[in-house]
XYZ file of C-alpha atoms in Angstrom:
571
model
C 164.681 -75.276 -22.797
C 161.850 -74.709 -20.499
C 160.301 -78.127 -19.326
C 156.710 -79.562 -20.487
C 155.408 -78.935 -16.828
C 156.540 -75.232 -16.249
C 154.911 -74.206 -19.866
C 151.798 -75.658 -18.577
C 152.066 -73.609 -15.395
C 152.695 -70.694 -16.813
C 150.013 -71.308 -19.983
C 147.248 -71.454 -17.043
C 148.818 -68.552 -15.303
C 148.357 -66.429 -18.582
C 144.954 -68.066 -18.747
C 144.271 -66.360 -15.018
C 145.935 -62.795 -15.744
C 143.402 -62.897 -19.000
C 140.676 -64.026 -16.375
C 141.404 -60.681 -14.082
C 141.753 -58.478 -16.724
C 138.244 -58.948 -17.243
C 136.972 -58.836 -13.725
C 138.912 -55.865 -13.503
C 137.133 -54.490 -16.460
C 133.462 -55.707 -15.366
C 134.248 -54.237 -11.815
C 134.955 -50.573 -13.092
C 133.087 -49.653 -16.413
C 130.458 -47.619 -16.459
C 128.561 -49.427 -19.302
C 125.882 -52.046 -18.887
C 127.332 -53.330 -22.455
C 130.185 -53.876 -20.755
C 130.006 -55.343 -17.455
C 126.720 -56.896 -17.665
C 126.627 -58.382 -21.652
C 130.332 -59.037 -21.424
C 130.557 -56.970 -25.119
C 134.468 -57.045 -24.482
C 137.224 -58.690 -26.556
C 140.662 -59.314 -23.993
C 144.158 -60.772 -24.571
C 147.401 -61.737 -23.713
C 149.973 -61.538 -26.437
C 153.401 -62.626 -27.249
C 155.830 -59.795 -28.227
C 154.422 -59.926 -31.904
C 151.287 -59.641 -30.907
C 149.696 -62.721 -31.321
C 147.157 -64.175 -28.619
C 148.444 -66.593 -25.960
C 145.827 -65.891 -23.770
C 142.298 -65.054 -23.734
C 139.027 -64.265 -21.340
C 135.789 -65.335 -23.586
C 133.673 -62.522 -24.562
C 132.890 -61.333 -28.039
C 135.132 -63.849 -29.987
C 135.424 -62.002 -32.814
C 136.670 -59.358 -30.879
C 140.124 -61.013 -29.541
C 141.496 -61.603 -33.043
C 140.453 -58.218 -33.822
C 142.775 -57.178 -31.275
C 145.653 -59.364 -32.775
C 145.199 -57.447 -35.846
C 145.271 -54.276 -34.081
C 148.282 -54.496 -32.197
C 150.318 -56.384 -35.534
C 149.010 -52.776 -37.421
C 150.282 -49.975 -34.333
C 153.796 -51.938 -34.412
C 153.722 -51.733 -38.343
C 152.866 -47.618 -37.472
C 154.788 -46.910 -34.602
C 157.869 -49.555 -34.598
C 158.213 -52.127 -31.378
C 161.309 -49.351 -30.201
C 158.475 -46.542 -30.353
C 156.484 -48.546 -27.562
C 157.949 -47.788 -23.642
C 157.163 -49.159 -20.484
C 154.107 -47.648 -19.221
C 152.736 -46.597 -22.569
C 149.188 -47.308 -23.181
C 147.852 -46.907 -26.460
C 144.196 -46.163 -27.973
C 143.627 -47.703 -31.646
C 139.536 -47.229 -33.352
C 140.825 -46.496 -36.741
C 138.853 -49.582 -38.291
C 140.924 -51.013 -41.147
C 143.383 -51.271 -38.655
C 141.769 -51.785 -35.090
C 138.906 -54.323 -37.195
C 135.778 -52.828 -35.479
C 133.840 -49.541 -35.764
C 135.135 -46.339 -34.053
C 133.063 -47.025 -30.715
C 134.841 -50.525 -30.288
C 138.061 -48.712 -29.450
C 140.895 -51.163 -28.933
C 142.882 -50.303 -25.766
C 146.541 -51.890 -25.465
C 149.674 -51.678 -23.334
C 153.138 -53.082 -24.308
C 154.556 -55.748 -21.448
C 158.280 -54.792 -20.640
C 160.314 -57.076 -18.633
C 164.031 -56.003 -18.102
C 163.918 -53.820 -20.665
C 162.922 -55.496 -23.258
C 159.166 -55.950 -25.024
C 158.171 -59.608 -24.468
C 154.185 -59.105 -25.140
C 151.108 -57.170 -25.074
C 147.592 -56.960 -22.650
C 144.482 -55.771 -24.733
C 140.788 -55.117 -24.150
C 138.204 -54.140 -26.739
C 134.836 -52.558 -25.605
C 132.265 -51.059 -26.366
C 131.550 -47.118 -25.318
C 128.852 -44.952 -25.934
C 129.711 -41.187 -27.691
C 132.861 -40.085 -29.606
C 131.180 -37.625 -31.936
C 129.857 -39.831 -34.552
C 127.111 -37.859 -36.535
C 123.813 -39.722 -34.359
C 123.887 -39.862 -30.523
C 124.452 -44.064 -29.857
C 124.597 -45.730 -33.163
C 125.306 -44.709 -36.894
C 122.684 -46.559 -39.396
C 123.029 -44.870 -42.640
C 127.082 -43.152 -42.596
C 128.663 -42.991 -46.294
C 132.357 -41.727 -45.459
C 134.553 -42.487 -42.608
C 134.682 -39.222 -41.316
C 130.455 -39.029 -40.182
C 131.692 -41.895 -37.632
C 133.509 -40.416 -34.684
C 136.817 -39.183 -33.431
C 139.479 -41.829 -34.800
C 143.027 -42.507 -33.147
C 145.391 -43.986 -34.787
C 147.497 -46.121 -31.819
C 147.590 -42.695 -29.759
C 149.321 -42.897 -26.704
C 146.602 -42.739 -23.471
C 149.133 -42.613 -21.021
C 153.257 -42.062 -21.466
C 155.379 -44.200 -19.636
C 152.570 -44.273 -17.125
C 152.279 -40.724 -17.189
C 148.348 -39.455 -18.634
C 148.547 -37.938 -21.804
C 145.389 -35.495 -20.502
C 145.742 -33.404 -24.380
C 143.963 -36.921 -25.598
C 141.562 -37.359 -22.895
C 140.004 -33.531 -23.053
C 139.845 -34.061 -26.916
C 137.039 -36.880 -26.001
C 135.923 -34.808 -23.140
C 135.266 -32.048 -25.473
C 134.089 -33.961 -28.318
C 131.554 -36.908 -26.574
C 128.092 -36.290 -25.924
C 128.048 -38.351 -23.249
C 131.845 -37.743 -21.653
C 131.961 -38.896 -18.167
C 130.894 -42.308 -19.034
C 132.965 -42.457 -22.489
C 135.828 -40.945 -20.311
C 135.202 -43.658 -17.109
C 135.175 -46.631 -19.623
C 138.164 -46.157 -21.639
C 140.017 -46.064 -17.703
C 138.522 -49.025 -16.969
C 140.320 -50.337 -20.460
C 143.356 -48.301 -18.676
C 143.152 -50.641 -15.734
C 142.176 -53.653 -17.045
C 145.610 -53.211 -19.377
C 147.895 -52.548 -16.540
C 146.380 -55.345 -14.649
C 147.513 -57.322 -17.233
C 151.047 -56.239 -17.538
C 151.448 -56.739 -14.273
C 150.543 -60.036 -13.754
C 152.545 -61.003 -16.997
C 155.496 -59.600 -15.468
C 154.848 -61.206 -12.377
C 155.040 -64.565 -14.079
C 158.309 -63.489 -15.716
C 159.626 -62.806 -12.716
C 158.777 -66.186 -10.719
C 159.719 -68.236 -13.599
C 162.390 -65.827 -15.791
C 162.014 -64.128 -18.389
C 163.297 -66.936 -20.700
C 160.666 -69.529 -19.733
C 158.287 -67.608 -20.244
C 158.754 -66.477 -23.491
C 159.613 -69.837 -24.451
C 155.920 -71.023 -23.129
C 154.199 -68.432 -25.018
C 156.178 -69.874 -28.093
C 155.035 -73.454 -26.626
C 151.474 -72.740 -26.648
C 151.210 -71.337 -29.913
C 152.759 -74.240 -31.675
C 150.782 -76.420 -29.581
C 148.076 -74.896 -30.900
C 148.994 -74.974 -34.490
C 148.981 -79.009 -33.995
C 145.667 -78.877 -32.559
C 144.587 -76.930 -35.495
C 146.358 -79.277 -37.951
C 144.524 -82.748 -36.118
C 141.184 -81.332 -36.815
C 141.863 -79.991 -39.976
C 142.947 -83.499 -40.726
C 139.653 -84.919 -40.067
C 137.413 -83.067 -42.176
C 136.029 -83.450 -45.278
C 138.276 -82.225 -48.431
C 136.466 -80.395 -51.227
C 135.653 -76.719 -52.376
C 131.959 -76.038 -51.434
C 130.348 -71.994 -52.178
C 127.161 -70.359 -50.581
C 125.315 -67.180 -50.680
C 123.335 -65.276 -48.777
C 122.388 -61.666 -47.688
C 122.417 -58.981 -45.592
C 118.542 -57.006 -45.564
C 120.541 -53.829 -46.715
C 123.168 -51.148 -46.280
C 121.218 -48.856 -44.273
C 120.781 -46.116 -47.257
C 119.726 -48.399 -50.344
C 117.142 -49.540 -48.017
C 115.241 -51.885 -50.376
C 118.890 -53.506 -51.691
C 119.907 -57.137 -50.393
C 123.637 -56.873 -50.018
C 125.226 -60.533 -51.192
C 127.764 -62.297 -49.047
C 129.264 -64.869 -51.052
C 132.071 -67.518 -49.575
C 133.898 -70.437 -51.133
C 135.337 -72.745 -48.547
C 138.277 -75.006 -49.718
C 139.447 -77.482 -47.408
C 142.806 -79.485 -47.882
C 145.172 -81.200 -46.071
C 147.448 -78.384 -45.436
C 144.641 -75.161 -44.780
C 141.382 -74.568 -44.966
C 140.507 -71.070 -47.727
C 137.638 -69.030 -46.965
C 137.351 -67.017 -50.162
C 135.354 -64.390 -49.961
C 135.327 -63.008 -53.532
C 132.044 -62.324 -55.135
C 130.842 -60.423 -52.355
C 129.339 -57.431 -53.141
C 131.127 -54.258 -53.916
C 130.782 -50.532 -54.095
C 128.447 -50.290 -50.697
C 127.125 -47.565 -49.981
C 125.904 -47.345 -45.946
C 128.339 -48.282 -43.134
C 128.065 -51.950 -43.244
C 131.642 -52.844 -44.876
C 133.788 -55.008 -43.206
C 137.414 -53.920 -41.688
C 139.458 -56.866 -43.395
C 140.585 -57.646 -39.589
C 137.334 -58.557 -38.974
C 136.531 -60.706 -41.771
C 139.698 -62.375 -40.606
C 138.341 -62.396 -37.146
C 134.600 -64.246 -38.251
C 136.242 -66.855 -40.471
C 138.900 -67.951 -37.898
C 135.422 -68.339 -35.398
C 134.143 -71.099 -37.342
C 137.886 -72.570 -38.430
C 138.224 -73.042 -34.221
C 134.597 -74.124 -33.929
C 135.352 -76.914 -36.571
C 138.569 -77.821 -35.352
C 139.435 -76.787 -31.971
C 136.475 -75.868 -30.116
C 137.692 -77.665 -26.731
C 140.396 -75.466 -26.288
C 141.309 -71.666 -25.408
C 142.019 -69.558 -28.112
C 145.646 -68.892 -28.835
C 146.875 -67.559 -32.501
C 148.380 -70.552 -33.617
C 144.880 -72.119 -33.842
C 144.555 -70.121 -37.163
C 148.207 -70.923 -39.056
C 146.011 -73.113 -41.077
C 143.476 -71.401 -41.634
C 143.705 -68.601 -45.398
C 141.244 -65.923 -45.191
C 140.782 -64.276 -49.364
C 138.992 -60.769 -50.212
C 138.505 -58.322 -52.487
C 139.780 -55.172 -51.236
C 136.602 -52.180 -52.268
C 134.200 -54.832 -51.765
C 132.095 -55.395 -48.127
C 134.130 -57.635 -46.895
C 137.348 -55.792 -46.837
C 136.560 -51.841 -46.502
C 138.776 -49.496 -47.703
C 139.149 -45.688 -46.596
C 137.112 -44.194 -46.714
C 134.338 -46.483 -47.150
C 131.911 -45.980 -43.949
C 132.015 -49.174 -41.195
C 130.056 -48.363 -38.730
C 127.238 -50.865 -38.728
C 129.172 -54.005 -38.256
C 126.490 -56.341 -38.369
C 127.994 -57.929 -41.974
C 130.703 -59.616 -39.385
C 127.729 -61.325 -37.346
C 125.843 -62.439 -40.596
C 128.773 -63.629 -42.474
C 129.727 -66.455 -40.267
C 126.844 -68.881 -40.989
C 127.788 -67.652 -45.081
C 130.531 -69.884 -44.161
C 128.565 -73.266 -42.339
C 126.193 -72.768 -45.627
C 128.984 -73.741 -47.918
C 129.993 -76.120 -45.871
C 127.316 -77.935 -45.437
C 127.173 -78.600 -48.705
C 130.345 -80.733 -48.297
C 130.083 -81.761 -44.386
C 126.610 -81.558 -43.306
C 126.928 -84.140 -40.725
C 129.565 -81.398 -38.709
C 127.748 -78.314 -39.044
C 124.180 -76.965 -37.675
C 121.782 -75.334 -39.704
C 121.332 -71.754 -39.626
C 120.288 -69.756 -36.635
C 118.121 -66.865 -36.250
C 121.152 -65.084 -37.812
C 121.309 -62.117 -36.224
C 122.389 -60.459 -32.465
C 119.079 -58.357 -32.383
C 120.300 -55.618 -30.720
C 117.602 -52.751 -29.307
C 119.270 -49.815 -28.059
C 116.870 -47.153 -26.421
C 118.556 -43.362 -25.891
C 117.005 -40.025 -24.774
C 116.369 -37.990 -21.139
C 115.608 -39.636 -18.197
C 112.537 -38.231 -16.368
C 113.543 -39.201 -13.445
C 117.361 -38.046 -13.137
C 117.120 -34.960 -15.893
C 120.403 -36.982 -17.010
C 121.318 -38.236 -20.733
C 120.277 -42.291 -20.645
C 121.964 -44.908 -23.080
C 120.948 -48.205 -22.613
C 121.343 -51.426 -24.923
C 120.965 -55.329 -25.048
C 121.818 -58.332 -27.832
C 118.686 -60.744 -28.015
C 118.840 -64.480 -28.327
C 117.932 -66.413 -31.319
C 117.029 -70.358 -31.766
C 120.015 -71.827 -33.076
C 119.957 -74.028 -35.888
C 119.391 -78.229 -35.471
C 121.877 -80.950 -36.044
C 122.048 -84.117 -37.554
C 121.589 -85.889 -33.914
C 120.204 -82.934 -31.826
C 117.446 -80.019 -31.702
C 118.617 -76.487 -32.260
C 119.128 -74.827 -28.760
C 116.243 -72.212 -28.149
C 116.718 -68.648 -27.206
C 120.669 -68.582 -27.121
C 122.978 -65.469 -27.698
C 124.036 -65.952 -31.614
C 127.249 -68.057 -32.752
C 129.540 -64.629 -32.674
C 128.930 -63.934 -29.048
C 129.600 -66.873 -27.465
C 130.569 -65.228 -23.979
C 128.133 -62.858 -23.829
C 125.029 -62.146 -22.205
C 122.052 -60.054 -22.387
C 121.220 -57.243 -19.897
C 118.817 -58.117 -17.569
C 114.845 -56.693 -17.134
C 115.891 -55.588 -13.798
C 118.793 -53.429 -14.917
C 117.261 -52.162 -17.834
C 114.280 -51.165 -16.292
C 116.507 -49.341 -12.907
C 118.408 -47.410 -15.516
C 116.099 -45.956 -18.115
C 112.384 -44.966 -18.932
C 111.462 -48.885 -20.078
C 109.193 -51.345 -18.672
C 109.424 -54.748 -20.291
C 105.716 -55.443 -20.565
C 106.215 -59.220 -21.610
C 109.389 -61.367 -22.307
C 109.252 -65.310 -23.770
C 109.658 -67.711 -26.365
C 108.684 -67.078 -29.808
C 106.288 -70.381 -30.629
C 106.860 -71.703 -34.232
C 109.803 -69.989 -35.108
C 111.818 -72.825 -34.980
C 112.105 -74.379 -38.504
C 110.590 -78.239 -38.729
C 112.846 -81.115 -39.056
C 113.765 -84.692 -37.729
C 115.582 -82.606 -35.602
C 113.581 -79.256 -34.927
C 115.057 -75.494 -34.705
C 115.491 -73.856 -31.566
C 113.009 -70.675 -31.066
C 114.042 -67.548 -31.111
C 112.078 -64.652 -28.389
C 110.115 -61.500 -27.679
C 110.949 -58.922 -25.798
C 108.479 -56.055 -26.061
C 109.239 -52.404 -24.433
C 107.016 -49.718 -23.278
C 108.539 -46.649 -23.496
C 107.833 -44.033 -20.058
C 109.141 -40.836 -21.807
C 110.172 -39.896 -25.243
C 112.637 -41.770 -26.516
C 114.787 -43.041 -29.292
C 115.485 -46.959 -30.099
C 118.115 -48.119 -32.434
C 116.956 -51.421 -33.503
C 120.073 -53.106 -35.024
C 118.769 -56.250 -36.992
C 119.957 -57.363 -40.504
C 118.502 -60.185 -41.176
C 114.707 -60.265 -41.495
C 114.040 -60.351 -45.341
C 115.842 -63.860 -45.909
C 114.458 -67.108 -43.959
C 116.815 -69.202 -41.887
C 118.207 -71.910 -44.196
C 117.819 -75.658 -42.949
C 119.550 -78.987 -43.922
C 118.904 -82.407 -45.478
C 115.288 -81.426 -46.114
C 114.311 -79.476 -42.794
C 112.002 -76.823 -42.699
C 113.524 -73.063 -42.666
C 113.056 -71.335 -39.451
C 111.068 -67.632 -39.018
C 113.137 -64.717 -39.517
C 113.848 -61.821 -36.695
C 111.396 -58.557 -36.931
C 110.663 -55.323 -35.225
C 107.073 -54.176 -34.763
C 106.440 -51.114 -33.615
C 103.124 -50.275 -31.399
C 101.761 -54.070 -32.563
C 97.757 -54.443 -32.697
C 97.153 -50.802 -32.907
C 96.649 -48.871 -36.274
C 99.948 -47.708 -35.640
C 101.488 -51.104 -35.964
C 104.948 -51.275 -38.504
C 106.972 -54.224 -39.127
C 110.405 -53.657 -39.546
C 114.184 -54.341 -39.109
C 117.344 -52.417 -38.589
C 115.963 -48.559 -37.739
C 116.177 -45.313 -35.886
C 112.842 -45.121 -34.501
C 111.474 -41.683 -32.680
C 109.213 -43.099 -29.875
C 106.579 -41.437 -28.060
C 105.524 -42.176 -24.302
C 103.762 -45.162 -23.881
C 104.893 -46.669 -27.367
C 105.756 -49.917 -27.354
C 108.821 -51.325 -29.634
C 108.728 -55.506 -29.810
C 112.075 -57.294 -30.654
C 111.119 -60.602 -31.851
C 114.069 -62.414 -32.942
C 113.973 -65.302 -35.385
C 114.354 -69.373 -35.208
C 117.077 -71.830 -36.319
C 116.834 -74.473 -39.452
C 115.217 -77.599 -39.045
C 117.215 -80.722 -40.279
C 115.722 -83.780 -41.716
C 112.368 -84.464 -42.839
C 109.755 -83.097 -40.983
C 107.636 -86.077 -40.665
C 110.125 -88.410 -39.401
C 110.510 -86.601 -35.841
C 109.315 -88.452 -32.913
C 105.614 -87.923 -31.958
C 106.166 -88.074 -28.590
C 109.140 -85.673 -29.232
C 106.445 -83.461 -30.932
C 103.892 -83.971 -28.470
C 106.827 -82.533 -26.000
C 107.268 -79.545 -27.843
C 103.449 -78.692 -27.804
C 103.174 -78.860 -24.134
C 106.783 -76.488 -23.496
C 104.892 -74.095 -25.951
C 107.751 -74.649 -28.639
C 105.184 -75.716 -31.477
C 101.832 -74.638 -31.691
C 99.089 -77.372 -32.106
C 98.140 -76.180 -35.378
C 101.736 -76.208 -36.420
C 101.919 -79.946 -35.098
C 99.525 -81.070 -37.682
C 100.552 -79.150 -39.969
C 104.490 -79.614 -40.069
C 104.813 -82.904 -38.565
C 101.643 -84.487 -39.389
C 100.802 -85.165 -35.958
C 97.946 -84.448 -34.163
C 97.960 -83.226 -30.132
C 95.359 -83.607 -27.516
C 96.096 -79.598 -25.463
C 94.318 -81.063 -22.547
C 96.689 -83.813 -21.501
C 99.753 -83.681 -24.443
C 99.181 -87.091 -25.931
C 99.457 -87.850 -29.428
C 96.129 -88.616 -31.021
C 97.498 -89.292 -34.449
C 100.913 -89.533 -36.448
C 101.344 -89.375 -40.244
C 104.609 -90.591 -40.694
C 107.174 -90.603 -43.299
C 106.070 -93.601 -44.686
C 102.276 -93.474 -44.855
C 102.397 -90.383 -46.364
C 104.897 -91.161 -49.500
C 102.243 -94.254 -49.585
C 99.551 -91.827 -50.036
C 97.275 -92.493 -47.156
């Protein structure tokens, strides 16, 4: 038996491969998604395919690929899988993401036998779906893009070219659909090799008893904080702004949350069913956004590892949104960023002490597309936007933070967006009053506006703009996200998720929304008020009006306070 100290050698040295696996990635994709947002999802996993080892990115996105790689050796067989072999896997209900968040993985051989995996999940940018970048209003599977079914890449480290001219052939935009998927090559084989470098230092044996070690280590961890929540059964609802082709039709999330002793049940029946546009969940995925907030809840100090979620019960309906069946379209994923705070609202019916209110709710994303004037070349270029997150009992929600699902991620820089396409961000800031009122306030969310150089195209990818924020213990609701279009002109629309034919010198304005306020308004601090007036957080107006205190703009004092108690007294 392999000793305490080894295990914890080797669990850091899995914890470094997982580390390099991304640099590797960042260092050789082509996509901005990629190496500047961090929109990856990368692993290290045991023989069965469960995580030991992760490098943060989208979180969702690593116990996607756990799902993945359990559903190729369920297809293929573990003998099927040779040294060398790297496999491709987008067919969602297996791979738990849309067909252009193609799971790359490579088996880890070590004298012969299979002792794990190395994965990496990305975004790329063309395999024939029916619209050039992103797919808004699909209704079968087959509009959404070439799908491979855990199809070998390369052949016991031989290229399999037959698969990569099929893309080449069949992407509008193949040299840098083509040069990413390598870089998933690379960042594979980077990982098998330093996983078989530990092996060898430390045999074979020792290592797979570690990864064994850390997983059951991480099912105790799990267990403890389990232990110290709340018990109860608790159910919320909310929605999604629509499917992308009933256009005017909320789509209802609805989760029960049962905690016990032994697990914790996210139930996610009465959901709707029969959806028509691409926003169905793969049930990997729905797996994948319930065990975020399980960790967050109960092991949020730690790495992730699989055995984090042994407690954790995940319930659906197959047919309905949260659990897609073929051929039911999937493309529009957004359901699996909503969905998560479905989960904190039932729960802070039970636990609101533990949990934030909600956020701005969404990721925001723009995505601009089209010829680039300057090169003659195809341009792609996209970016998530940050939200205010919701408040807590003891604390202000953070303002202008990438949303709850992408907790390693970034957004892509002014600089780089404006080098690589036909934008120019004509103003970028804080979004004053968006942030709901509270004790504790909201964060605000921000505004991003574009002006468009050439004719373009942006995808504006936000689902939640017709349903407010939702607060706790008597907090004010935050704003919700919006896209306007050409704002103060007669040409001025207010919208949300849309495929939007732009002109030069348009302009297209993100504006993404604030987090839940918790506690009564008029119990804040003044001077914590006063604050928030001067950083531009609260508008003077809104002072008065929300917290019943009154700011002098020249020098940021408080001139008056109504507080809690003089105004249930009336005066």
């Amino acid at each position: 038996m392999t000793d305490a100290i080894t295990i914890e050698i080797i669990r850091h040295g899995l914890l470094s491969a997982a580390e390099e696996v991304a640099r590797n990635l960042c260092r050789t994709a082509y996509n901005t998604v990629v190496y500047e947002i961090h929109d990856y999802g990368i692993g290290i996993h045991d023989a069965a395919g469960d995580v030991v080892a992760d490098a943060p990115g989208i979180a969702i996105f690593t116990r996607g690929n756990d799902y993945g790689i359990k559903k190729s050796l369920e297809f293929l067989g573990a003998d099927a899988m040779r040294p060398g072999d790297v496999y491709l896997l987008n067919y969602p209900y297996w791979s738990s993401a849309h067909t252009l968040d193609p799971l790359v993985f490579a088996p880890i051989h070590f004298e012969s036998e299979l002792i794990g995996f190395a994965s990496c999940r990305i975004h790329v940018l063309d395999l024939n779906q029916k619209d050039p970048g992103y797919v808004l209003d699909s209704t079968h599977s087959s509009q959404e893009g070439l799908v491979f079914p855990a199809t070998r890449l390369y052949r016991e480290g031989e290229q399999n070219t037959d698969v990569f001219n099929v893309i080449r052939f069949n992407s509008r935009m193949p040299e840098r659909t083509i040069g990413d998927i390598q870089a998933q090559v690379s960042a594979c084989v980077t990982g098998v090799r330093r996983t078989q470098e530990i092996a060898r230092k430390y045999g074979r044996d020792s290592l797979l008893d570690a990864m064994r070690a850390i997983n059951e280590h991480g099912e105790k961890l799990a267990r403890i904080g389990l232990g110290k929540l709340p018990k109860g059964t608790w159910s919320a609802t909310d929605f999604v702004d629509s499917d992308g082709v009933d256009r005017e039709t909320l789509v209802k999330l609805t989760a029960t949350v049962t905690v016990t002793d032994e697990e914790m049940v996210v139930d996610w029946t009465g959901s709707a069913r029969d959806v028509r546009g691409p926003i169905n969940l793969p049930r990997g995925q729905t797996e994948a956004l319930s065990s975020l907030i399980f960790k967050a809840l109960t092991t949020p100090d730690s790495p992730v590892v699989a055995g984090n979620f042994a407690p954790l019960r995940v319930v659906t309906e197959p047919g309905s949104v949260m659990h897609a069946e073929p051929p039911m379209p999937t493309f529009t994923l957004w359901t699996g960023l909503l969905a998560g705070e479905v989960i904190l609202k039932a729960l802070a019916e039970g636990m609101p002490d533990l949990v934030p209110a909600c956020s701005g709710g969404d990721v925001c994303s723009m995505m601009g597309l089209g010829v680039n004037p300057r090169t003659g070349e195809a341009w792609q270029e996209a970016t998530n936007e940050a939200v205010g997150f919701g408040a807590t009992r003891d604390a202000d929600g953070e303002d202008g933070i990438m949303h709850l699902s992408e907790p390693g991620c970034r957004n892509n820089p002014v600089e780089v967006l404006e080098t690589k396409s036909p934008m120019v961000i004509d103003s970028y800031g804080y979004r004053p009053d968006t942030g709901g009122p509270g004790r504790f306030r909201g964060g605000v969310g921000v505004s991003r506006v574009y002006r468009f150089t050439a004719p373009a195209t942006g995808i504006c990818l936000v689902y939640k703009t017709r349903t407010n924020p939702w607060s706790i213990d008597g907090g004010g609701e935050g704003k919700p996200n919006r896209i306007v279009l050409n704002a103060g002109t007669d040409r001025e629309v207010v919208q949300g998720g849309s495929y939007n034919h732009l002109e030069t010198g348009e302009t297209l304005a993100n504006e993404t929304g604030g987090g839940g306020g918790y506690g009564d308004p008029f119990t804040r601090d003044p001077a914590a008020v006063a604050r928030d007036v001067r950083n531009g957080f609260v508008s003077a107006p809104a002072a008065r009006e929300r917290y019943g205190v009154a700011v002098d703009t020249t020098d940021f004092t408080v001139v008056a306070a109504e507080t809690a108690a003089l105004r249930a007294a009336g005066r």
